[in-house]
Amino acid sequence: MTLVKTLTSDAEYKALLADADSKKLVVIDWTASWCGPCKMIKPAFAELSTKFRPPTSQIAILFFSLQETAQAAGVSAMPTFHFFKAGTKIAEMKGANKSQLEQLVKQHQGPADESAAGLSGHSDLTEFITASQLECLNENARRGVRNAFTKDGGYLESDVDEQLIIVVPFGQNVKLHSIKIVPADVATAPKTIKTYVNRPSTISFEETDSVDPVETMELAEKDLDAIVPLRFVKYQSVHSLTIFVQDNQGGGDVTAIKQIILYGTPVETTKMR
């Protein structure tokens, strides 16, 4: 039996969010009767309501006929799924991707993540990274780049000097909002990093002097293990991100990174119009 709650008014929508406690995930499906992808994912959405049942999660459906409510919520595509904790939107998904939807529910159920506060609906994009195609120049053979995109306790380490070129491919286009670099220790943590988007081939260390980056960031010690905003407008349709680590905090010959987390949203797939 489905536990999906159908909301029919703006008042019901606001009441649902107001009643939600900090430990309960609320998922809102913005849908429309004329939307084919909405119909396709509807059974999967209903299935999630029984798989992740209250009090851990609450699944709700809200029809796009409430246009003013949808507009106020910033909905611009069908279907759109909004994820809330304690009345605050913590993630968003656009499109009818069943596996992605379930992964987001798994990711966000349970206590709210205080470290992700202020992300305005953006979430951890690790699941969208094609791990088998991760690439890194000057990585230590025993401490490779995959360590930086898992939580298994390993870390990425440079080899002959402090510089690294890391290529992060995504399985679908994404919008990047911010980055978090978890250091192995402060002295070996990155200091100056440059980013490049959608490179047709891997940039070389020599080319970093002549090719203009999308963004150059000087990380202070306070920026380590913290969410650092990117210039969001520059990362609106990213299928590959290159990160050039130019130097490190201590000025030594070894750079080490425990984890890299990229936050953002998948690019929308179905437009309202």
C-alpha atoms as a printed R data frame, in Angstrom:
    type eleno elety resid chain resno      x      y       z
1   ATOM     1    CA   MET     A     1  0.000  0.000   0.000
2   ATOM     2    CA   THR     A     2  1.399  3.386  -1.010
3   ATOM     3    CA   LEU     A     3  2.027  5.979   1.691
4   ATOM     4    CA   VAL     A     4  2.271  8.915  -0.702
5   ATOM     5    CA   LYS     A     5  0.346 11.928   0.546
6   ATOM     6    CA   THR     A     6 -1.298 14.059  -2.147
7   ATOM     7    CA   LEU     A     7 -1.176 17.781  -1.419
8   ATOM     8    CA   THR     A     8 -3.935 19.883  -2.926
9   ATOM     9    CA   SER     A     9 -3.287 23.352  -1.514
10  ATOM    10    CA   ASP     A    10 -0.515 25.742  -0.625
11  ATOM    11    CA   ALA     A    11 -1.636 25.534   3.010
12  ATOM    12    CA   GLU     A    12 -1.149 21.740   3.060
13  ATOM    13    CA   TYR     A    13  2.306 22.153   1.505
14  ATOM    14    CA   LYS     A    14  3.397 24.667   4.145
15  ATOM    15    CA   ALA     A    15  1.874 22.633   6.957
16  ATOM    16    CA   LEU     A    16  3.765 19.500   5.892
17  ATOM    17    CA   LEU     A    17  7.079 21.334   5.984
18  ATOM    18    CA   ALA     A    18  6.258 23.088   9.245
19  ATOM    19    CA   ASP     A    19  5.427 19.802  10.986
20  ATOM    20    CA   ALA     A    20  8.566 17.978   9.847
21  ATOM    21    CA   ASP     A    21 11.195 17.469  12.532
22  ATOM    22    CA   SER     A    22 14.956 17.598  11.947
23  ATOM    23    CA   LYS     A    23 15.304 13.818  11.690
24  ATOM    24    CA   LYS     A    24 12.618 13.241   9.061
25  ATOM    25    CA   LEU     A    25 13.280 13.614   5.355
26  ATOM    26    CA   VAL     A    26 10.368 15.037   3.369
27  ATOM    27    CA   VAL     A    27 10.393 14.449  -0.392
28  ATOM    28    CA   ILE     A    28  8.090 16.521  -2.592
29  ATOM    29    CA   ASP     A    29  7.325 15.421  -6.160
30  ATOM    30    CA   TRP     A    30  6.328 18.371  -8.345
31  ATOM    31    CA   THR     A    31  4.433 16.776 -11.185
32  ATOM    32    CA   ALA     A    32  1.809 17.398 -13.862
33  ATOM    33    CA   SER     A    33 -0.833 15.248 -15.548
34  ATOM    34    CA   TRP     A    34  0.506 16.171 -19.017
35  ATOM    35    CA   CYS     A    35  4.097 15.174 -18.205
36  ATOM    36    CA   GLY     A    36  5.169 11.804 -19.670
37  ATOM    37    CA   PRO     A    37  8.318 11.367 -17.545
38  ATOM    38    CA   CYS     A    38  6.224 12.190 -14.458
39  ATOM    39    CA   LYS     A    39  3.905  9.278 -15.224
40  ATOM    40    CA   MET     A    40  6.891  7.002 -15.842
41  ATOM    41    CA   ILE     A    41  8.475  7.600 -12.441
42  ATOM    42    CA   LYS     A    42  5.232  7.727 -10.447
43  ATOM    43    CA   PRO     A    43  5.215  3.972  -9.537
44  ATOM    44    CA   ALA     A    44  8.855  4.148  -8.431
45  ATOM    45    CA   PHE     A    45  8.100  7.190  -6.304
46  ATOM    46    CA   ALA     A    46  5.168  5.385  -4.690
47  ATOM    47    CA   GLU     A    47  7.395  2.390  -4.010
48  ATOM    48    CA   LEU     A    48  9.843  4.614  -2.115
49  ATOM    49    CA   SER     A    49  7.038  5.654   0.238
50  ATOM    50    CA   THR     A    50  6.846  2.096   1.576
51  ATOM    51    CA   LYS     A    51 10.567  1.339   1.394
52  ATOM    52    CA   PHE     A    52 11.544  4.478   3.340
53  ATOM    53    CA   ARG     A    53  8.493  4.876   5.536
54  ATOM    54    CA   PRO     A    54  7.923  7.299   8.425
55  ATOM    55    CA   PRO     A    55  9.354  8.304  10.821
56  ATOM    56    CA   THR     A    56 12.603  8.214   8.835
57  ATOM    57    CA   SER     A    57 11.126  9.701   5.670
58  ATOM    58    CA   GLN     A    58  7.829 11.018   4.398
59  ATOM    59    CA   ILE     A    59  7.002 10.976   0.711
60  ATOM    60    CA   ALA     A    60  4.531 13.497  -0.691
61  ATOM    61    CA   ILE     A    61  3.273 14.424  -4.138
62  ATOM    62    CA   LEU     A    62  2.307 17.945  -5.146
63  ATOM    63    CA   PHE     A    63  0.692 18.663  -8.488
64  ATOM    64    CA   PHE     A    64  1.920 21.510 -10.659
65  ATOM    65    CA   SER     A    65 -1.612 22.857 -10.908
66  ATOM    66    CA   LEU     A    66 -0.669 24.852  -7.793
67  ATOM    67    CA   GLN     A    67  1.231 27.238 -10.042
68  ATOM    68    CA   GLU     A    68  1.831 30.003  -7.510
69  ATOM    69    CA   THR     A    69  3.236 27.531  -4.999
70  ATOM    70    CA   ALA     A    70  5.445 25.981  -7.686
71  ATOM    71    CA   GLN     A    71  6.690 29.375  -8.803
72  ATOM    72    CA   ALA     A    72  7.521 30.380  -5.239
73  ATOM    73    CA   ALA     A    73  9.458 27.122  -4.821
74  ATOM    74    CA   GLY     A    74 11.492 27.814  -7.978
75  ATOM    75    CA   VAL     A    75 10.155 24.843  -9.935
76  ATOM    76    CA   SER     A    76 10.960 25.128 -13.655
77  ATOM    77    CA   ALA     A    77 10.876 21.542 -14.957
78  ATOM    78    CA   MET     A    78  8.784 18.398 -14.661
79  ATOM    79    CA   PRO     A    79  9.256 16.251 -12.707
80  ATOM    80    CA   THR     A    80 11.183 18.014  -9.944
81  ATOM    81    CA   PHE     A    81 11.856 16.456  -6.560
82  ATOM    82    CA   HIS     A    82 12.615 18.607  -3.520
83  ATOM    83    CA   PHE     A    83 14.183 17.150  -0.370
84  ATOM    84    CA   PHE     A    84 13.556 18.869   2.963
85  ATOM    85    CA   LYS     A    85 14.852 18.550   6.521
86  ATOM    86    CA   ALA     A    86 13.354 20.642   9.320
87  ATOM    87    CA   GLY     A    87 11.538 22.790   6.751
88  ATOM    88    CA   THR     A    88 14.736 23.612   4.809
89  ATOM    89    CA   LYS     A    89 15.404 22.367   1.288
90  ATOM    90    CA   ILE     A    90 18.635 20.355   1.284
91  ATOM    91    CA   ALA     A    91 18.624 18.834  -2.202
92  ATOM    92    CA   GLU     A    92 16.878 18.898  -5.569
93  ATOM    93    CA   MET     A    93 16.580 16.503  -8.488
94  ATOM    94    CA   LYS     A    94 15.104 17.166 -11.907
95  ATOM    95    CA   GLY     A    95 14.105 14.388 -14.288
96  ATOM    96    CA   ALA     A    96 12.758 10.833 -14.077
97  ATOM    97    CA   ASN     A    97 15.837  8.915 -12.944
98  ATOM    98    CA   LYS     A    98 14.664  6.148 -10.609
99  ATOM    99    CA   SER     A    99 18.096  5.085  -9.315
100 ATOM   100    CA   GLN     A   100 19.177  8.682  -8.735
101 ATOM   101    CA   LEU     A   101 15.985  9.392  -6.811
102 ATOM   102    CA   GLU     A   102 16.468  6.398  -4.546
103 ATOM   103    CA   GLN     A   103 20.118  7.261  -3.958
104 ATOM   104    CA   LEU     A   104 19.181 10.776  -2.872
105 ATOM   105    CA   VAL     A   105 16.606  9.423  -0.433
106 ATOM   106    CA   LYS     A   106 19.206  7.035   1.002
107 ATOM   107    CA   GLN     A   107 21.754  9.835   1.202
108 ATOM   108    CA   HIS     A   108 19.567 12.313   3.039
109 ATOM   109    CA   GLN     A   109 17.426 10.188   5.353
110 ATOM   110    CA   GLY     A   110 18.380 10.422   9.019
111 ATOM   111    CA   PRO     A   111 19.677 13.449  10.963
112 ATOM   112    CA   ALA     A   112 20.262 16.690   9.058
113 ATOM   113    CA   ASP     A   113 23.822 17.351   7.888
114 ATOM   114    CA   GLU     A   114 24.833 20.618   9.517
115 ATOM   115    CA   SER     A   115 27.957 20.880   7.330
116 ATOM   116    CA   ALA     A   116 25.790 21.235   4.221
117 ATOM   117    CA   ALA     A   117 23.772 24.164   5.547
118 ATOM   118    CA   GLY     A   118 23.452 27.052   3.108
119 ATOM   119    CA   LEU     A   119 23.767 24.974  -0.053
120 ATOM   120    CA   SER     A   120 20.346 26.165  -1.300
121 ATOM   121    CA   GLY     A   121 19.152 22.789  -2.542
122 ATOM   122    CA   HIS     A   122 22.502 21.541  -3.841
123 ATOM   123    CA   SER     A   123 23.860 18.200  -2.685
124 ATOM   124    CA   ASP     A   124 26.896 15.924  -2.776
125 ATOM   125    CA   LEU     A   125 27.505 14.872  -6.410
126 ATOM   126    CA   THR     A   126 29.851 11.954  -5.691
127 ATOM   127    CA   GLU     A   127 27.307  9.424  -6.965
128 ATOM   128    CA   PHE     A   128 27.315 11.134 -10.383
129 ATOM   129    CA   ILE     A   129 31.083 10.792 -10.806
130 ATOM   130    CA   THR     A   130 32.252  8.032 -13.173
131 ATOM   131    CA   ALA     A   131 34.843  6.538 -10.825
132 ATOM   132    CA   SER     A   132 36.333  4.196 -13.435
133 ATOM   133    CA   GLN     A   133 37.337  7.208 -15.549
134 ATOM   134    CA   LEU     A   134 38.909  9.322 -12.806
135 ATOM   135    CA   GLU     A   135 42.363 10.464 -13.843
136 ATOM   136    CA   CYS     A   136 45.265 12.039 -12.011
137 ATOM   137    CA   LEU     A   137 48.699 13.160 -13.202
138 ATOM   138    CA   ASN     A   138 51.591 12.808 -10.735
139 ATOM   139    CA   GLU     A   139 49.714 10.547  -8.329
140 ATOM   140    CA   ASN     A   140 51.538  8.170  -6.043
141 ATOM   141    CA   ALA     A   141 50.911  4.657  -7.365
142 ATOM   142    CA   ARG     A   142 50.007  3.411  -3.882
143 ATOM   143    CA   ARG     A   143 47.790  6.369  -3.027
144 ATOM   144    CA   GLY     A   144 45.754  7.068  -6.147
145 ATOM   145    CA   VAL     A   145 42.981  9.462  -7.069
146 ATOM   146    CA   ARG     A   146 40.074  7.138  -6.267
147 ATOM   147    CA   ASN     A   147 40.955  7.440  -2.593
148 ATOM   148    CA   ALA     A   148 39.918 11.103  -2.750
149 ATOM   149    CA   PHE     A   149 36.375 10.237  -3.832
150 ATOM   150    CA   THR     A   150 35.587  7.558  -1.254
151 ATOM   151    CA   LYS     A   151 35.283  7.428   2.535
152 ATOM   152    CA   ASP     A   152 37.365  4.303   3.037
153 ATOM   153    CA   GLY     A   153 40.131  5.998   5.009
154 ATOM   154    CA   GLY     A   154 42.679  6.281   2.195
155 ATOM   155    CA   TYR     A   155 44.012  9.455   0.611
156 ATOM   156    CA   LEU     A   156 45.465 10.820  -2.619
157 ATOM   157    CA   GLU     A   157 49.163 11.718  -2.581
158 ATOM   158    CA   SER     A   158 51.420 13.381  -5.147
159 ATOM   159    CA   ASP     A   159 54.550 11.643  -6.388
160 ATOM   160    CA   VAL     A   160 57.614 13.529  -7.682
161 ATOM   161    CA   ASP     A   161 56.581 17.012  -6.517
162 ATOM   162    CA   GLU     A   162 53.653 18.859  -4.928
163 ATOM   163    CA   GLN     A   163 51.539 19.382  -8.075
164 ATOM   164    CA   LEU     A   164 48.497 17.335  -9.125
165 ATOM   165    CA   ILE     A   165 46.134 17.409 -12.087
166 ATOM   166    CA   ILE     A   166 42.846 15.685 -11.267
167 ATOM   167    CA   VAL     A   167 40.206 14.978 -13.934
168 ATOM   168    CA   VAL     A   168 36.693 14.319 -12.595
169 ATOM   169    CA   PRO     A   169 34.210 12.952 -15.186
170 ATOM   170    CA   PHE     A   170 30.453 12.936 -14.559
171 ATOM   171    CA   GLY     A   171 27.930 10.448 -15.892
172 ATOM   172    CA   GLN     A   172 25.597 13.326 -16.802
173 ATOM   173    CA   ASN     A   173 25.930 17.093 -16.998
174 ATOM   174    CA   VAL     A   174 25.843 18.836 -13.635
175 ATOM   175    CA   LYS     A   175 25.856 22.349 -12.215
176 ATOM   176    CA   LEU     A   176 28.650 22.839  -9.697
177 ATOM   177    CA   HIS     A   177 27.999 25.054  -6.699
178 ATOM   178    CA   SER     A   178 30.852 24.433  -4.255
179 ATOM   179    CA   ILE     A   179 33.775 22.221  -3.290
180 ATOM   180    CA   LYS     A   180 35.042 20.707  -0.067
181 ATOM   181    CA   ILE     A   181 38.628 19.498   0.299
182 ATOM   182    CA   VAL     A   182 39.292 17.312   3.310
183 ATOM   183    CA   PRO     A   183 43.032 17.350   4.066
184 ATOM   184    CA   ALA     A   184 45.175 14.458   5.201
185 ATOM   185    CA   ASP     A   185 46.965 17.114   7.287
186 ATOM   186    CA   VAL     A   186 47.296 20.891   7.071
187 ATOM   187    CA   ALA     A   187 50.876 21.112   5.763
188 ATOM   188    CA   THR     A   188 50.266 18.851   2.746
189 ATOM   189    CA   ALA     A   189 46.817 20.254   1.925
190 ATOM   190    CA   PRO     A   190 46.290 22.168  -1.359
191 ATOM   191    CA   LYS     A   191 46.773 25.927  -1.337
192 ATOM   192    CA   THR     A   192 46.449 27.254  -4.895
193 ATOM   193    CA   ILE     A   193 44.023 25.394  -7.151
194 ATOM   194    CA   LYS     A   194 42.834 26.146 -10.666
195 ATOM   195    CA   THR     A   195 39.779 24.641 -12.355
196 ATOM   196    CA   TYR     A   196 39.019 23.850 -15.995
197 ATOM   197    CA   VAL     A   197 35.676 22.713 -17.394
198 ATOM   198    CA   ASN     A   198 34.892 20.243 -20.199
199 ATOM   199    CA   ARG     A   199 38.444 19.928 -21.529
200 ATOM   200    CA   PRO     A   200 38.551 17.820 -24.744
201 ATOM   201    CA   SER     A   201 41.800 16.243 -23.499
202 ATOM   202    CA   THR     A   202 43.739 16.153 -20.250
203 ATOM   203    CA   ILE     A   203 45.632 19.374 -19.685
204 ATOM   204    CA   SER     A   204 49.392 19.039 -19.110
205 ATOM   205    CA   PHE     A   205 51.372 20.745 -16.370
206 ATOM   206    CA   GLU     A   206 53.039 22.917 -19.024
207 ATOM   207    CA   GLU     A   207 49.657 24.027 -20.403
208 ATOM   208    CA   THR     A   208 48.482 25.322 -17.027
209 ATOM   209    CA   ASP     A   209 50.750 28.343 -17.594
210 ATOM   210    CA   SER     A   210 49.123 29.262 -20.921
211 ATOM   211    CA   VAL     A   211 45.498 28.063 -20.705
212 ATOM   212    CA   ASP     A   212 43.153 30.370 -18.788
213 ATOM   213    CA   PRO     A   213 41.389 28.561 -15.932
214 ATOM   214    CA   VAL     A   214 37.703 28.938 -15.158
215 ATOM   215    CA   GLU     A   215 38.654 29.909 -11.632
216 ATOM   216    CA   THR     A   216 41.752 30.263  -9.443
217 ATOM   217    CA   MET     A   217 41.345 29.819  -5.698
218 ATOM   218    CA   GLU     A   218 43.779 30.509  -2.862
219 ATOM   219    CA   LEU     A   219 42.766 28.250   0.009
220 ATOM   220    CA   ALA     A   220 43.534 29.393   3.538
221 ATOM   221    CA   GLU     A   221 43.708 26.999   6.473
222 ATOM   222    CA   LYS     A   222 40.129 27.947   7.409
223 ATOM   223    CA   ASP     A   223 38.944 26.740   3.976
224 ATOM   224    CA   LEU     A   224 40.173 23.194   4.572
225 ATOM   225    CA   ASP     A   225 37.444 20.699   5.459
226 ATOM   226    CA   ALA     A   226 34.912 23.460   4.728
227 ATOM   227    CA   ILE     A   227 32.466 24.009   1.871
228 ATOM   228    CA   VAL     A   228 33.963 26.652  -0.426
229 ATOM   229    CA   PRO     A   229 31.636 28.301  -2.991
230 ATOM   230    CA   LEU     A   230 32.561 28.217  -6.670
231 ATOM   231    CA   ARG     A   231 31.626 30.871  -9.220
232 ATOM   232    CA   PHE     A   232 28.342 29.070  -9.894
233 ATOM   233    CA   VAL     A   233 27.592 30.880 -13.165
234 ATOM   234    CA   LYS     A   234 30.796 29.395 -14.650
235 ATOM   235    CA   TYR     A   235 29.775 25.783 -13.964
236 ATOM   236    CA   GLN     A   236 26.299 25.463 -15.462
237 ATOM   237    CA   SER     A   237 26.786 22.416 -17.713
238 ATOM   238    CA   VAL     A   238 29.761 20.387 -16.586
239 ATOM   239    CA   HIS     A   239 30.559 16.881 -17.801
240 ATOM   240    CA   SER     A   240 34.222 17.017 -16.819
241 ATOM   241    CA   LEU     A   241 36.036 19.067 -14.190
242 ATOM   242    CA   THR     A   242 39.825 19.383 -14.088
243 ATOM   243    CA   ILE     A   243 41.449 20.496 -10.831
244 ATOM   244    CA   PHE     A   244 45.077 21.656 -10.941
245 ATOM   245    CA   VAL     A   245 46.736 21.728  -7.528
246 ATOM   246    CA   GLN     A   246 49.635 24.148  -7.936
247 ATOM   247    CA   ASP     A   247 51.109 24.096  -4.433
248 ATOM   248    CA   ASN     A   248 50.326 23.231  -0.832
249 ATOM   249    CA   GLN     A   249 49.990 24.928   2.529
250 ATOM   250    CA   GLY     A   250 53.413 23.943   3.850
251 ATOM   251    CA   GLY     A   251 55.411 24.522   0.663
252 ATOM   252    CA   GLY     A   252 56.719 20.959   0.651
253 ATOM   253    CA   ASP     A   253 57.147 18.432  -2.140
254 ATOM   254    CA   VAL     A   254 54.173 16.250  -1.189
255 ATOM   255    CA   THR     A   255 50.484 17.156  -1.489
256 ATOM   256    CA   ALA     A   256 47.922 14.873   0.135
257 ATOM   257    CA   ILE     A   257 44.122 14.993  -0.070
258 ATOM   258    CA   LYS     A   258 41.895 12.770   2.035
259 ATOM   259    CA   GLN     A   259 38.665 13.580   0.187
260 ATOM   260    CA   ILE     A   260 37.211 15.900  -2.460
261 ATOM   261    CA   ILE     A   261 33.457 16.521  -2.357
262 ATOM   262    CA   LEU     A   262 31.714 18.478  -5.111
263 ATOM   263    CA   TYR     A   263 28.276 19.948  -4.444
264 ATOM   264    CA   GLY     A   264 25.685 20.967  -7.026
265 ATOM   265    CA   THR     A   265 22.714 19.626  -8.969
266 ATOM   266    CA   PRO     A   266 22.191 17.499 -12.087
267 ATOM   267    CA   VAL     A   267 21.234 19.525 -15.154
268 ATOM   268    CA   GLU     A   268 17.459 19.451 -15.660
269 ATOM   269    CA   THR     A   269 16.171 17.077 -18.325
270 ATOM   270    CA   THR     A   270 12.492 17.914 -18.909
271 ATOM   271    CA   LYS     A   271 11.371 21.524 -19.410
272 ATOM   272    CA   MET     A   272  7.894 22.727 -18.469
273 ATOM   273    CA   ARG     A   273  7.267 24.176 -21.901
